[in-house]
Protein backbone atom coordinates (compact mmCIF):
# COMPACT_ATOMS: atom_id res chain seq x y z
CA UNK A 1 0.00 0.00 0.00
CA UNK A 2 1.17 3.50 -0.78
CA UNK A 3 1.67 6.14 1.87
CA UNK A 4 0.85 9.77 1.68
CA UNK A 5 3.63 12.30 2.17
CA UNK A 6 2.10 13.22 5.53
CA UNK A 7 2.23 9.59 6.71
CA UNK A 8 5.86 9.30 5.57
CA UNK A 9 6.76 12.47 7.46
CA UNK A 10 5.02 11.18 10.59
CA UNK A 11 6.96 7.89 10.44
CA UNK A 12 10.21 9.76 9.92
CA UNK A 13 9.44 11.93 12.97
CA UNK A 14 8.86 8.80 15.07
CA UNK A 15 12.18 7.37 13.85
CA UNK A 16 10.74 4.64 11.66
CA UNK A 17 12.25 4.20 8.25
CA UNK A 18 9.87 3.69 5.33
CA UNK A 19 10.07 0.20 3.84
CA UNK A 20 11.97 0.04 0.57
CA UNK A 21 11.57 -2.61 -2.04
CA UNK A 22 14.80 -4.47 -2.74
CA UNK A 23 16.44 -3.73 -6.08
CA UNK A 24 16.67 -6.16 -8.97
CA UNK A 25 20.20 -7.27 -8.06
CA UNK A 26 19.21 -7.90 -4.44
CA UNK A 27 16.17 -9.92 -5.52
CA UNK A 28 18.31 -12.08 -7.81
CA UNK A 29 20.81 -12.73 -5.01
CA UNK A 30 17.96 -13.80 -2.74
CA UNK A 31 16.59 -16.12 -5.44
CA UNK A 32 20.00 -17.72 -5.95
CA UNK A 33 20.42 -18.21 -2.20
CA UNK A 34 17.03 -19.90 -1.99
CA UNK A 35 17.84 -22.12 -4.99
CA UNK A 36 21.21 -23.09 -3.49
CA UNK A 37 19.54 -23.81 -0.17
CA UNK A 38 17.03 -26.14 -1.85
CA UNK A 39 19.68 -27.90 -3.94
CA UNK A 40 22.15 -28.25 -1.04
CA UNK A 41 19.58 -29.66 1.36
CA UNK A 42 19.55 -26.54 3.49
CA UNK A 43 23.13 -27.01 4.73
CA UNK A 44 25.25 -23.86 4.88
CA UNK A 45 27.98 -23.86 2.28
CA UNK A 46 26.37 -26.70 0.40
CA UNK A 47 26.97 -26.93 -3.32
CA UNK A 48 24.54 -28.48 -5.77
CA UNK A 49 25.82 -32.00 -6.40
CA UNK A 50 28.97 -31.46 -4.33
CA UNK A 51 30.37 -31.75 -0.84
CA UNK A 52 29.09 -29.38 1.83
CA UNK A 53 31.39 -26.62 3.06
CA UNK A 54 34.61 -25.70 1.32
CA UNK A 55 36.67 -22.56 0.84
CA UNK A 56 34.61 -19.80 -0.67
CA UNK A 57 37.09 -16.97 -0.06
CA UNK A 58 39.88 -18.54 -2.12
CA UNK A 59 37.48 -19.23 -4.97
CA UNK A 60 36.27 -15.63 -4.95
CA UNK A 61 39.83 -14.27 -5.10
CA UNK A 62 40.81 -16.40 -8.08
CA UNK A 63 37.60 -15.54 -9.89
CA UNK A 64 38.22 -11.83 -9.32
CA UNK A 65 41.71 -12.06 -10.82
CA UNK A 66 40.47 -14.04 -13.80
CA UNK A 67 37.85 -11.41 -14.65
CA UNK A 68 40.49 -8.76 -15.39
CA UNK A 69 42.59 -9.95 -18.34
CA UNK A 70 46.26 -9.01 -18.19
CA UNK A 71 48.05 -7.48 -21.17
CA UNK A 72 49.93 -9.96 -23.33
CA UNK A 73 53.31 -10.89 -21.86
CA UNK A 74 52.44 -9.54 -18.41
CA UNK A 75 52.13 -11.32 -15.08
CA UNK A 76 51.29 -10.39 -11.51
CA UNK A 77 54.33 -9.96 -9.27
CA UNK A 78 54.75 -12.83 -6.80
CA UNK A 79 56.87 -10.63 -4.54
CA UNK A 80 57.83 -6.94 -4.38
CA UNK A 81 60.76 -5.73 -6.43
CA UNK A 82 62.36 -2.80 -8.26
CA UNK A 83 61.90 -1.88 -11.91
CA UNK A 84 65.33 -1.89 -13.63
CA UNK A 85 64.28 0.83 -16.07
CA UNK A 86 62.99 3.55 -13.71
CA UNK A 87 64.40 2.21 -10.38
CA UNK A 88 61.00 2.57 -8.68
CA UNK A 89 59.56 -0.25 -6.61
CA UNK A 90 56.49 -2.34 -7.35
CA UNK A 91 54.42 -4.29 -4.85
CA UNK A 92 53.26 -7.86 -4.66
CA UNK A 93 50.33 -8.51 -7.01
CA UNK A 94 51.04 -5.57 -9.33
CA UNK A 95 51.11 -6.16 -13.08
CA UNK A 96 54.68 -6.37 -14.41
CA UNK A 97 56.15 -7.18 -17.81
CA UNK A 98 59.54 -8.02 -19.32
CA UNK A 99 61.77 -4.96 -19.76
CA UNK A 100 65.35 -4.75 -21.04
CA UNK A 101 67.14 -6.00 -17.91
CA UNK A 102 64.42 -8.00 -16.16
CA UNK A 103 60.87 -7.44 -14.98
CA UNK A 104 59.31 -4.02 -14.39
CA UNK A 105 56.42 -1.66 -15.03
CA UNK A 106 54.54 -2.11 -18.32
CA UNK A 107 55.02 1.61 -19.05
CA UNK A 108 58.80 1.24 -18.77
CA UNK A 109 58.99 -1.47 -21.45
CA UNK A 110 60.16 -0.36 -24.90
CA UNK A 111 57.29 0.09 -27.33
CA UNK A 112 57.04 -2.57 -30.01
CA UNK A 113 56.99 -1.13 -33.55
CA UNK A 114 54.40 -2.30 -36.03
CA UNK A 115 55.45 -4.10 -39.23
CA UNK A 116 54.95 -0.93 -41.30
CA UNK A 117 57.10 1.13 -38.91
CA UNK A 118 59.88 -1.49 -39.02
CA UNK A 119 59.85 -1.55 -42.82
CA UNK A 120 59.91 2.25 -43.01
CA UNK A 121 62.91 2.43 -40.65
CA UNK A 122 64.74 -0.27 -42.64
CA UNK A 123 64.15 1.50 -45.97
CA UNK A 124 65.18 4.86 -44.52
CA UNK A 125 68.44 3.39 -43.25
CA UNK A 126 69.16 1.84 -46.67
CA UNK A 127 68.56 5.16 -48.45
CA UNK A 128 70.68 7.14 -46.00
CA UNK A 129 73.56 4.68 -46.26
CA UNK A 130 73.51 4.84 -50.09
CA UNK A 131 72.69 1.15 -50.45
CA UNK A 132 69.82 1.66 -52.90
CA UNK A 133 70.24 1.79 -56.69
CA UNK A 134 69.42 5.48 -56.91
CA UNK A 135 72.05 6.25 -54.32
CA UNK A 136 74.77 4.58 -56.43
CA UNK A 137 73.74 5.70 -59.91
CA UNK A 138 75.44 8.92 -61.15
CA UNK A 139 73.01 11.62 -62.15
CA UNK A 140 72.71 12.35 -65.90
CA UNK A 141 70.80 15.57 -65.40
CA UNK A 142 72.32 18.76 -66.71
CA UNK A 143 71.92 21.99 -64.86
CA UNK A 144 69.06 24.05 -66.27
CA UNK A 145 67.74 21.26 -68.49
CA UNK A 146 64.63 19.13 -68.16
CA UNK A 147 64.82 15.36 -67.72
CA UNK A 148 63.74 14.81 -71.32
CA UNK A 149 66.73 16.71 -72.70
CA UNK A 150 69.42 14.74 -70.88
CA UNK A 151 72.37 13.38 -72.74
CA UNK A 152 72.45 9.65 -73.43
CA UNK A 153 74.03 7.46 -70.75
CA UNK A 154 77.52 6.24 -71.61
XYZ file of N, CA, C and O in Angstrom:
616
model
N 0.825 -1.171 0.000
C 0.000 0.000 0.000
C 0.872 1.236 0.000
O 1.888 1.292 0.677
N 0.429 2.249 -0.731
C 1.171 3.498 -0.781
C 0.886 4.362 0.433
O -0.149 4.243 1.085
N 1.831 5.223 0.743
C 1.670 6.135 1.869
C 1.635 7.560 1.347
O 2.311 7.885 0.377
N 0.886 8.358 2.043
C 0.848 9.774 1.679
C 2.099 10.444 2.218
O 2.742 9.931 3.151
N 2.459 11.594 1.654
C 3.635 12.295 2.173
C 3.504 12.643 3.659
O 4.487 12.640 4.390
N 2.293 12.910 4.115
C 2.099 13.220 5.533
C 2.390 12.005 6.403
O 3.014 12.111 7.467
N 1.970 10.806 5.949
C 2.228 9.587 6.705
C 3.739 9.290 6.739
O 4.272 8.876 7.759
N 4.409 9.523 5.621
C 5.862 9.302 5.572
C 6.577 10.243 6.528
O 7.511 9.847 7.234
N 6.149 11.494 6.559
C 6.763 12.468 7.456
C 6.520 12.091 8.906
O 7.405 12.234 9.768
N 5.329 11.579 9.223
C 5.024 11.177 10.590
C 5.896 9.998 11.016
O 6.407 9.963 12.139
N 6.095 9.031 10.127
C 6.955 7.891 10.442
C 8.393 8.333 10.638
O 9.086 7.862 11.531
N 8.843 9.268 9.799
C 10.212 9.765 9.922
C 10.396 10.491 11.247
O 11.443 10.389 11.888
N 9.374 11.215 11.681
C 9.442 11.929 12.966
C 9.509 10.945 14.129
O 10.163 11.201 15.135
N 8.825 9.812 14.016
C 8.858 8.796 15.071
C 10.135 7.961 15.029
O 10.387 7.168 15.907
N 10.927 8.126 13.974
C 12.178 7.371 13.853
C 12.041 6.085 13.082
O 12.950 5.278 13.040
N 10.922 5.854 12.447
C 10.739 4.643 11.657
C 11.124 4.939 10.213
O 10.773 5.977 9.662
N 11.851 4.049 9.641
C 12.252 4.197 8.246
C 11.164 3.609 7.349
O 10.612 2.551 7.659
N 10.848 4.282 6.254
C 9.873 3.690 5.328
C 10.454 2.430 4.694
O 11.653 2.337 4.448
N 9.614 1.448 4.446
C 10.069 0.200 3.836
C 10.410 0.449 2.375
O 9.662 1.099 1.655
N 11.553 -0.089 1.973
C 11.974 0.044 0.575
C 11.950 -1.332 -0.066
O 12.332 -2.323 0.560
N 11.525 -1.355 -1.299
C 11.567 -2.612 -2.037
C 13.008 -2.905 -2.426
O 13.741 -2.009 -2.827
N 13.429 -4.157 -2.325
C 14.799 -4.472 -2.743
C 14.951 -4.284 -4.252
O 14.004 -4.469 -5.021
N 16.158 -3.919 -4.663
C 16.439 -3.726 -6.080
C 16.500 -5.053 -6.817
O 16.448 -6.136 -6.224
N 16.649 -4.965 -8.129
C 16.669 -6.162 -8.970
C 17.840 -7.075 -8.604
O 17.685 -8.286 -8.496
N 19.021 -6.467 -8.390
C 20.201 -7.269 -8.063
C 20.007 -7.982 -6.725
O 20.370 -9.159 -6.576
N 19.421 -7.281 -5.742
C 19.205 -7.900 -4.437
C 18.185 -9.034 -4.527
O 18.324 -10.059 -3.864
N 17.157 -8.849 -5.358
C 16.165 -9.916 -5.521
C 16.790 -11.143 -6.164
O 16.499 -12.284 -5.778
N 17.660 -10.943 -7.145
C 18.306 -12.077 -7.810
C 19.231 -12.825 -6.854
O 19.315 -14.049 -6.885
N 19.942 -12.080 -6.004
C 20.810 -12.727 -5.011
C 19.980 -13.570 -4.064
O 20.347 -14.705 -3.722
N 18.835 -13.045 -3.644
C 17.961 -13.795 -2.743
C 17.427 -15.054 -3.428
O 17.364 -16.127 -2.814
N 17.077 -14.955 -4.702
C 16.586 -16.124 -5.441
C 17.671 -17.194 -5.545
O 17.413 -18.382 -5.374
N 18.898 -16.758 -5.835
C 20.002 -17.717 -5.949
C 20.258 -18.401 -4.610
O 20.545 -19.599 -4.553
N 20.193 -17.631 -3.535
C 20.422 -18.206 -2.204
C 19.359 -19.250 -1.887
O 19.664 -20.318 -1.345
N 18.107 -18.950 -2.238
C 17.035 -19.905 -1.994
C 17.222 -21.153 -2.846
O 17.024 -22.272 -2.382
N 17.629 -20.971 -4.104
C 17.836 -22.121 -4.986
C 18.988 -22.982 -4.481
O 18.919 -24.216 -4.491
N 20.070 -22.333 -4.013
C 21.209 -23.089 -3.493
C 20.822 -23.821 -2.218
O 21.280 -24.939 -1.961
N 19.979 -23.193 -1.408
C 19.539 -23.815 -0.169
C 18.717 -25.066 -0.466
O 18.893 -26.106 0.168
N 17.843 -24.983 -1.462
C 17.029 -26.142 -1.846
C 17.895 -27.248 -2.420
O 17.735 -28.412 -2.103
N 18.851 -26.890 -3.283
C 19.685 -27.897 -3.940
C 20.663 -28.531 -2.953
O 20.972 -29.708 -3.043
N 21.164 -27.740 -1.987
C 22.146 -28.255 -1.045
C 21.531 -28.909 0.165
O 22.246 -29.291 1.091
N 20.228 -29.028 0.228
C 19.576 -29.665 1.356
C 19.495 -28.755 2.576
O 19.321 -29.218 3.681
N 19.667 -27.467 2.380
C 19.547 -26.536 3.489
C 20.802 -26.412 4.325
O 20.818 -25.731 5.323
N 21.901 -27.091 3.953
C 23.131 -27.010 4.726
C 23.898 -25.753 4.314
O 23.987 -25.442 3.132
N 24.470 -25.044 5.263
C 25.245 -23.860 4.882
C 26.505 -24.270 4.130
O 27.193 -25.212 4.513
N 26.791 -23.557 3.075
C 27.980 -23.861 2.283
C 27.798 -25.038 1.360
O 28.763 -25.503 0.767
N 26.600 -25.549 1.257
C 26.366 -26.700 0.404
C 26.366 -26.315 -1.064
O 25.888 -25.264 -1.449
N 26.942 -27.181 -1.882
C 26.968 -26.931 -3.316
C 26.043 -27.920 -3.990
O 25.955 -29.074 -3.555
N 25.386 -27.522 -5.071
C 24.539 -28.481 -5.771
C 25.380 -29.626 -6.324
O 26.303 -29.404 -7.101
N 25.114 -30.826 -5.890
C 25.816 -31.999 -6.397
C 27.233 -32.111 -5.879
O 28.048 -32.821 -6.444
N 27.598 -31.403 -4.829
C 28.966 -31.457 -4.327
C 28.997 -31.677 -2.842
O 27.986 -31.917 -2.191
N 30.204 -31.559 -2.274
C 30.372 -31.746 -0.845
C 29.982 -30.468 -0.120
O 30.209 -29.371 -0.617
N 29.428 -30.589 1.070
C 29.086 -29.381 1.827
C 30.354 -28.697 2.333
O 31.375 -29.344 2.548
N 30.248 -27.375 2.541
C 31.389 -26.615 3.062
C 32.359 -26.277 1.948
O 32.023 -26.247 0.781
N 33.590 -26.009 2.316
C 34.606 -25.696 1.322
C 35.066 -24.257 1.470
O 34.498 -23.471 2.213
N 36.128 -23.909 0.769
C 36.671 -22.558 0.838
C 36.000 -21.686 -0.205
O 36.182 -21.889 -1.391
N 35.252 -20.715 0.259
C 34.612 -19.797 -0.667
C 35.493 -18.583 -0.920
O 35.484 -18.020 -1.982
N 36.290 -18.186 0.083
C 37.091 -16.967 -0.064
C 38.170 -17.149 -1.113
O 38.418 -16.268 -1.911
N 38.830 -18.306 -1.134
C 39.876 -18.538 -2.125
C 39.282 -18.573 -3.526
O 39.877 -18.068 -4.471
N 38.110 -19.155 -3.661
C 37.477 -19.226 -4.975
C 37.111 -17.833 -5.459
O 37.271 -17.516 -6.629
N 36.638 -16.982 -4.554
C 36.270 -15.630 -4.954
C 37.483 -14.840 -5.418
O 37.424 -14.086 -6.363
N 38.629 -15.010 -4.729
C 39.830 -14.265 -5.101
C 40.311 -14.669 -6.488
O 40.673 -13.832 -7.293
N 40.335 -15.974 -6.776
C 40.813 -16.402 -8.084
C 39.864 -15.962 -9.180
O 40.292 -15.588 -10.250
N 38.571 -15.982 -8.892
C 37.599 -15.539 -9.891
C 37.787 -14.055 -10.179
O 37.736 -13.616 -11.313
N 38.046 -13.269 -9.132
C 38.217 -11.828 -9.320
C 39.434 -11.536 -10.187
O 39.407 -10.647 -11.027
N 40.512 -12.290 -10.002
C 41.711 -12.061 -10.815
C 41.503 -12.514 -12.257
O 42.058 -11.956 -13.166
N 40.697 -13.545 -12.457
C 40.466 -14.043 -13.805
C 39.583 -13.097 -14.605
O 39.663 -13.059 -15.812
N 38.750 -12.302 -13.935
C 37.849 -11.410 -14.653
C 38.598 -10.294 -15.363
O 38.181 -9.823 -16.386
N 39.727 -9.856 -14.798
C 40.486 -8.764 -15.394
C 41.626 -9.375 -16.216
O 42.589 -9.872 -15.651
N 41.527 -9.355 -17.543
C 42.593 -9.952 -18.342
C 43.849 -9.082 -18.301
O 43.771 -7.860 -18.344
N 44.985 -9.723 -18.207
C 46.258 -9.005 -18.194
C 46.712 -8.749 -19.622
O 46.385 -9.515 -20.536
N 47.493 -7.698 -19.835
C 48.049 -7.476 -21.174
C 48.960 -8.637 -21.561
O 49.524 -9.314 -20.699
N 49.120 -8.844 -22.845
C 49.927 -9.958 -23.330
C 51.372 -9.817 -22.853
O 51.967 -8.755 -22.948
N 51.934 -10.889 -22.330
C 53.306 -10.891 -21.857
C 53.470 -10.336 -20.454
O 54.591 -10.135 -20.002
N 52.376 -10.083 -19.766
C 52.438 -9.537 -18.414
C 52.001 -10.590 -17.404
O 51.248 -11.499 -17.724
N 52.502 -10.437 -16.185
C 52.129 -11.321 -15.085
C 51.927 -10.463 -13.839
O 52.274 -9.287 -13.825
N 51.394 -11.080 -12.795
C 51.291 -10.395 -11.505
C 52.538 -10.751 -10.696
O 52.962 -11.905 -10.677
N 53.105 -9.757 -10.044
C 54.325 -9.956 -9.269
C 54.057 -10.885 -8.089
O 53.097 -10.683 -7.347
N 54.895 -11.903 -7.921
C 54.750 -12.826 -6.799
C 55.338 -12.230 -5.526
O 54.976 -12.630 -4.424
N 56.273 -11.295 -5.685
C 56.872 -10.628 -4.539
C 57.281 -9.222 -4.966
O 57.436 -8.951 -6.144
N 57.462 -8.305 -4.015
C 57.825 -6.936 -4.376
C 59.225 -6.876 -4.980
O 60.081 -7.724 -4.701
N 59.461 -5.882 -5.797
C 60.761 -5.726 -6.435
C 60.955 -4.305 -6.926
O 60.172 -3.406 -6.624
N 62.020 -4.114 -7.716
C 62.357 -2.801 -8.258
C 62.446 -2.894 -9.772
O 63.059 -3.825 -10.306
N 61.854 -1.925 -10.450
C 61.904 -1.880 -11.911
C 63.311 -1.474 -12.336
O 63.825 -0.441 -11.882
N 63.978 -2.242 -13.216
C 65.335 -1.888 -13.627
C 65.394 -0.682 -14.562
O 66.461 -0.097 -14.741
N 64.274 -0.298 -15.142
C 64.284 0.831 -16.075
C 64.154 2.171 -15.350
O 64.870 3.122 -15.649
N 63.227 2.260 -14.383
C 62.992 3.546 -13.705
C 63.450 3.526 -12.250
O 63.393 4.559 -11.575
N 63.901 2.382 -11.744
C 64.396 2.211 -10.375
C 63.356 2.528 -9.310
O 63.689 2.867 -8.195
N 62.078 2.416 -9.656
C 61.000 2.571 -8.683
C 60.500 1.183 -8.311
O 60.533 0.259 -9.121
N 60.019 1.048 -7.095
C 59.560 -0.253 -6.613
C 58.158 -0.589 -7.088
O 57.374 0.283 -7.451
N 57.847 -1.872 -7.093
C 56.492 -2.342 -7.350
C 56.155 -3.357 -6.266
O 57.028 -4.023 -5.720
N 54.874 -3.431 -5.931
C 54.420 -4.285 -4.846
C 53.987 -5.661 -5.315
O 53.855 -5.924 -6.516
N 53.742 -6.521 -4.356
C 53.264 -7.864 -4.663
C 51.868 -7.773 -5.272
O 51.021 -7.035 -4.780
N 51.638 -8.493 -6.358
C 50.332 -8.512 -7.009
C 50.174 -7.476 -8.104
O 49.193 -7.499 -8.832
N 51.128 -6.560 -8.254
C 51.036 -5.565 -9.325
C 51.365 -6.220 -10.665
O 52.099 -7.207 -10.730
N 50.857 -5.639 -11.742
C 51.106 -6.158 -13.080
C 52.505 -5.717 -13.513
O 52.843 -4.530 -13.454
N 53.338 -6.679 -13.922
C 54.678 -6.373 -14.410
C 54.876 -7.066 -15.750
O 54.159 -8.005 -16.099
N 55.850 -6.601 -16.504
C 56.148 -7.184 -17.812
C 57.651 -7.200 -18.017
O 58.407 -6.584 -17.263
N 58.113 -7.893 -19.030
C 59.539 -8.021 -19.319
C 60.057 -6.701 -19.864
O 59.510 -6.163 -20.827
N 61.098 -6.150 -19.247
C 61.775 -4.961 -19.762
C 63.191 -5.360 -20.124
O 63.549 -6.531 -20.044
N 64.033 -4.416 -20.505
C 65.351 -4.749 -21.043
C 66.189 -5.624 -20.118
O 66.775 -6.608 -20.547
N 66.260 -5.273 -18.829
C 67.142 -5.999 -17.915
C 66.421 -6.888 -16.916
O 66.994 -7.292 -15.920
N 65.148 -7.171 -17.107
C 64.417 -8.003 -16.163
C 62.927 -7.724 -16.233
O 62.376 -7.542 -17.309
N 62.302 -7.660 -15.060
C 60.866 -7.437 -14.984
C 60.599 -6.093 -14.347
O 61.234 -5.725 -13.363
N 59.633 -5.342 -14.918
C 59.310 -4.021 -14.390
C 57.944 -3.559 -14.825
O 57.119 -4.342 -15.286
N 57.719 -2.252 -14.687
C 56.417 -1.663 -15.029
C 56.133 -1.792 -16.520
O 57.046 -1.658 -17.341
N 54.870 -2.032 -16.891
C 54.539 -2.112 -18.320
C 54.840 -0.807 -19.062
O 55.209 -0.825 -20.226
N 54.723 0.330 -18.397
C 55.019 1.610 -19.045
C 56.501 1.826 -19.299
O 56.882 2.660 -20.121
N 57.347 1.093 -18.606
C 58.797 1.244 -18.775
C 59.343 0.355 -19.894
O 60.500 0.489 -20.280
N 58.547 -0.567 -20.391
C 58.994 -1.475 -21.446
C 59.082 -0.722 -22.773
O 58.266 0.162 -23.040
N 60.074 -1.038 -23.608
C 60.157 -0.359 -24.904
C 58.958 -0.710 -25.771
O 58.482 -1.838 -25.763
N 58.466 0.287 -26.490
C 57.288 0.087 -27.334
C 57.655 -0.758 -28.548
O 58.675 -0.522 -29.190
N 56.815 -1.718 -28.848
C 57.037 -2.568 -30.013
C 56.543 -1.849 -31.258
O 55.431 -1.340 -31.291
N 57.391 -1.791 -32.300
C 56.988 -1.132 -33.548
C 56.135 -2.073 -34.375
O 56.317 -3.292 -34.339
N 55.218 -1.491 -35.136
C 54.399 -2.297 -36.034
C 55.238 -2.706 -37.237
O 56.349 -2.205 -37.453
N 54.723 -3.613 -38.053
C 55.451 -4.097 -39.226
C 55.734 -2.954 -40.203
O 56.822 -2.864 -40.784
N 54.769 -2.049 -40.382
C 54.955 -0.926 -41.298
C 56.047 0.017 -40.793
O 56.868 0.509 -41.579
N 56.068 0.252 -39.473
C 57.102 1.129 -38.914
C 58.485 0.506 -39.052
O 59.462 1.202 -39.351
N 58.580 -0.809 -38.856
C 59.880 -1.488 -39.015
C 60.372 -1.399 -40.458
O 61.540 -1.137 -40.723
N 59.460 -1.615 -41.412
C 59.851 -1.552 -42.823
C 60.274 -0.139 -43.210
O 61.255 0.043 -43.937
N 59.556 0.868 -42.711
C 59.909 2.254 -43.006
C 61.305 2.572 -42.472
O 62.129 3.176 -43.168
N 61.595 2.163 -41.245
C 62.909 2.427 -40.648
C 64.012 1.712 -41.417
O 65.099 2.272 -41.640
N 63.746 0.492 -41.870
C 64.740 -0.268 -42.635
C 65.022 0.404 -43.977
O 66.178 0.570 -44.378
N 63.958 0.822 -44.679
C 64.147 1.499 -45.972
C 64.857 2.833 -45.808
O 65.708 3.198 -46.635
N 64.539 3.571 -44.765
C 65.178 4.860 -44.523
C 66.676 4.683 -44.282
O 67.501 5.439 -44.808
N 67.024 3.660 -43.520
C 68.436 3.394 -43.251
C 69.170 3.008 -44.535
O 70.318 3.427 -44.758
N 68.522 2.230 -45.395
C 69.159 1.839 -46.673
C 69.393 3.059 -47.561
O 70.431 3.178 -48.205
N 68.422 3.955 -47.618
C 68.560 5.155 -48.455
C 69.662 6.054 -47.911
O 70.511 6.547 -48.663
N 69.674 6.262 -46.589
C 70.679 7.143 -45.995
C 72.087 6.590 -46.106
O 73.047 7.350 -46.175
N 72.231 5.268 -46.140
C 73.561 4.677 -46.260
C 74.023 4.582 -47.715
O 75.162 4.223 -47.970
N 73.136 4.901 -48.670
C 73.512 4.837 -50.086
C 73.458 3.440 -50.647
O 74.055 3.159 -51.687
N 72.751 2.547 -50.015
C 72.690 1.154 -50.452
C 71.760 0.958 -51.645
O 71.922 0.016 -52.401
N 70.789 1.847 -51.826
C 69.817 1.662 -52.903
C 70.421 2.000 -54.259
O 71.458 2.651 -54.364
N 69.748 1.576 -55.326
C 70.239 1.794 -56.687
C 70.364 3.280 -56.997
O 71.351 3.716 -57.584
N 69.381 4.063 -56.619
C 69.420 5.484 -56.911
C 70.562 6.179 -56.181
O 71.095 7.157 -56.643
N 70.940 5.650 -55.052
C 72.047 6.252 -54.320
C 73.383 5.999 -54.994
O 74.317 6.766 -54.833
N 73.498 4.923 -55.786
C 74.772 4.576 -56.427
C 74.858 5.080 -57.862
O 75.948 5.240 -58.402
N 73.755 5.313 -58.504
C 73.735 5.705 -59.913
C 74.136 7.180 -60.057
O 73.579 8.039 -59.366
N 75.087 7.513 -60.937
C 75.440 8.915 -61.145
C 74.306 9.625 -61.875
O 73.644 9.046 -62.731
N 74.083 10.861 -61.536
C 73.005 11.620 -62.154
C 73.386 12.026 -63.575
O 74.513 12.437 -63.841
N 72.448 11.909 -64.523
C 72.706 12.347 -65.896
C 71.931 13.628 -66.202
O 71.751 13.969 -67.361
N 71.495 14.307 -65.193
C 70.800 15.570 -65.397
C 71.822 16.672 -65.623
O 72.886 16.681 -65.010
N 71.463 17.585 -66.507
C 72.319 18.762 -66.706
C 71.655 19.942 -66.038
O 70.437 20.051 -66.038
N 72.457 20.828 -65.551
C 71.921 21.987 -64.861
C 71.129 22.845 -65.829
O 71.610 23.180 -66.905
N 69.901 23.191 -65.447
C 69.063 24.050 -66.268
C 68.330 23.331 -67.373
O 67.697 23.967 -68.205
N 68.422 22.012 -67.437
C 67.738 21.262 -68.494
C 66.683 20.363 -67.865
O 66.770 19.992 -66.708
N 65.687 20.013 -68.656
C 64.633 19.125 -68.164
C 65.103 17.682 -68.279
O 66.053 17.388 -69.005
N 64.418 16.770 -67.637
C 64.822 15.363 -67.721
C 64.738 14.801 -69.136
O 65.479 13.896 -69.489
N 63.872 15.352 -69.965
C 63.740 14.808 -71.322
C 64.907 15.214 -72.221
O 65.142 14.581 -73.242
N 65.617 16.261 -71.831
C 66.734 16.708 -72.696
C 68.094 16.298 -72.139
O 69.080 17.002 -72.344
N 68.133 15.181 -71.437
C 69.417 14.741 -70.884
C 70.228 14.072 -71.964
O 69.710 13.546 -72.963
N 71.511 14.043 -71.753
C 72.372 13.375 -72.739
C 72.285 11.872 -72.544
O 71.999 11.400 -71.444
N 72.551 11.111 -73.548
C 72.448 9.652 -73.434
C 73.490 9.114 -72.445
O 74.584 9.651 -72.349
N 73.119 8.076 -71.721
C 74.031 7.462 -70.753
C 75.154 6.765 -71.477
O 74.967 6.178 -72.530
N 76.355 6.848 -70.959
C 77.521 6.239 -71.610
C 77.829 4.908 -71.052
O 77.676 4.489 -70.040
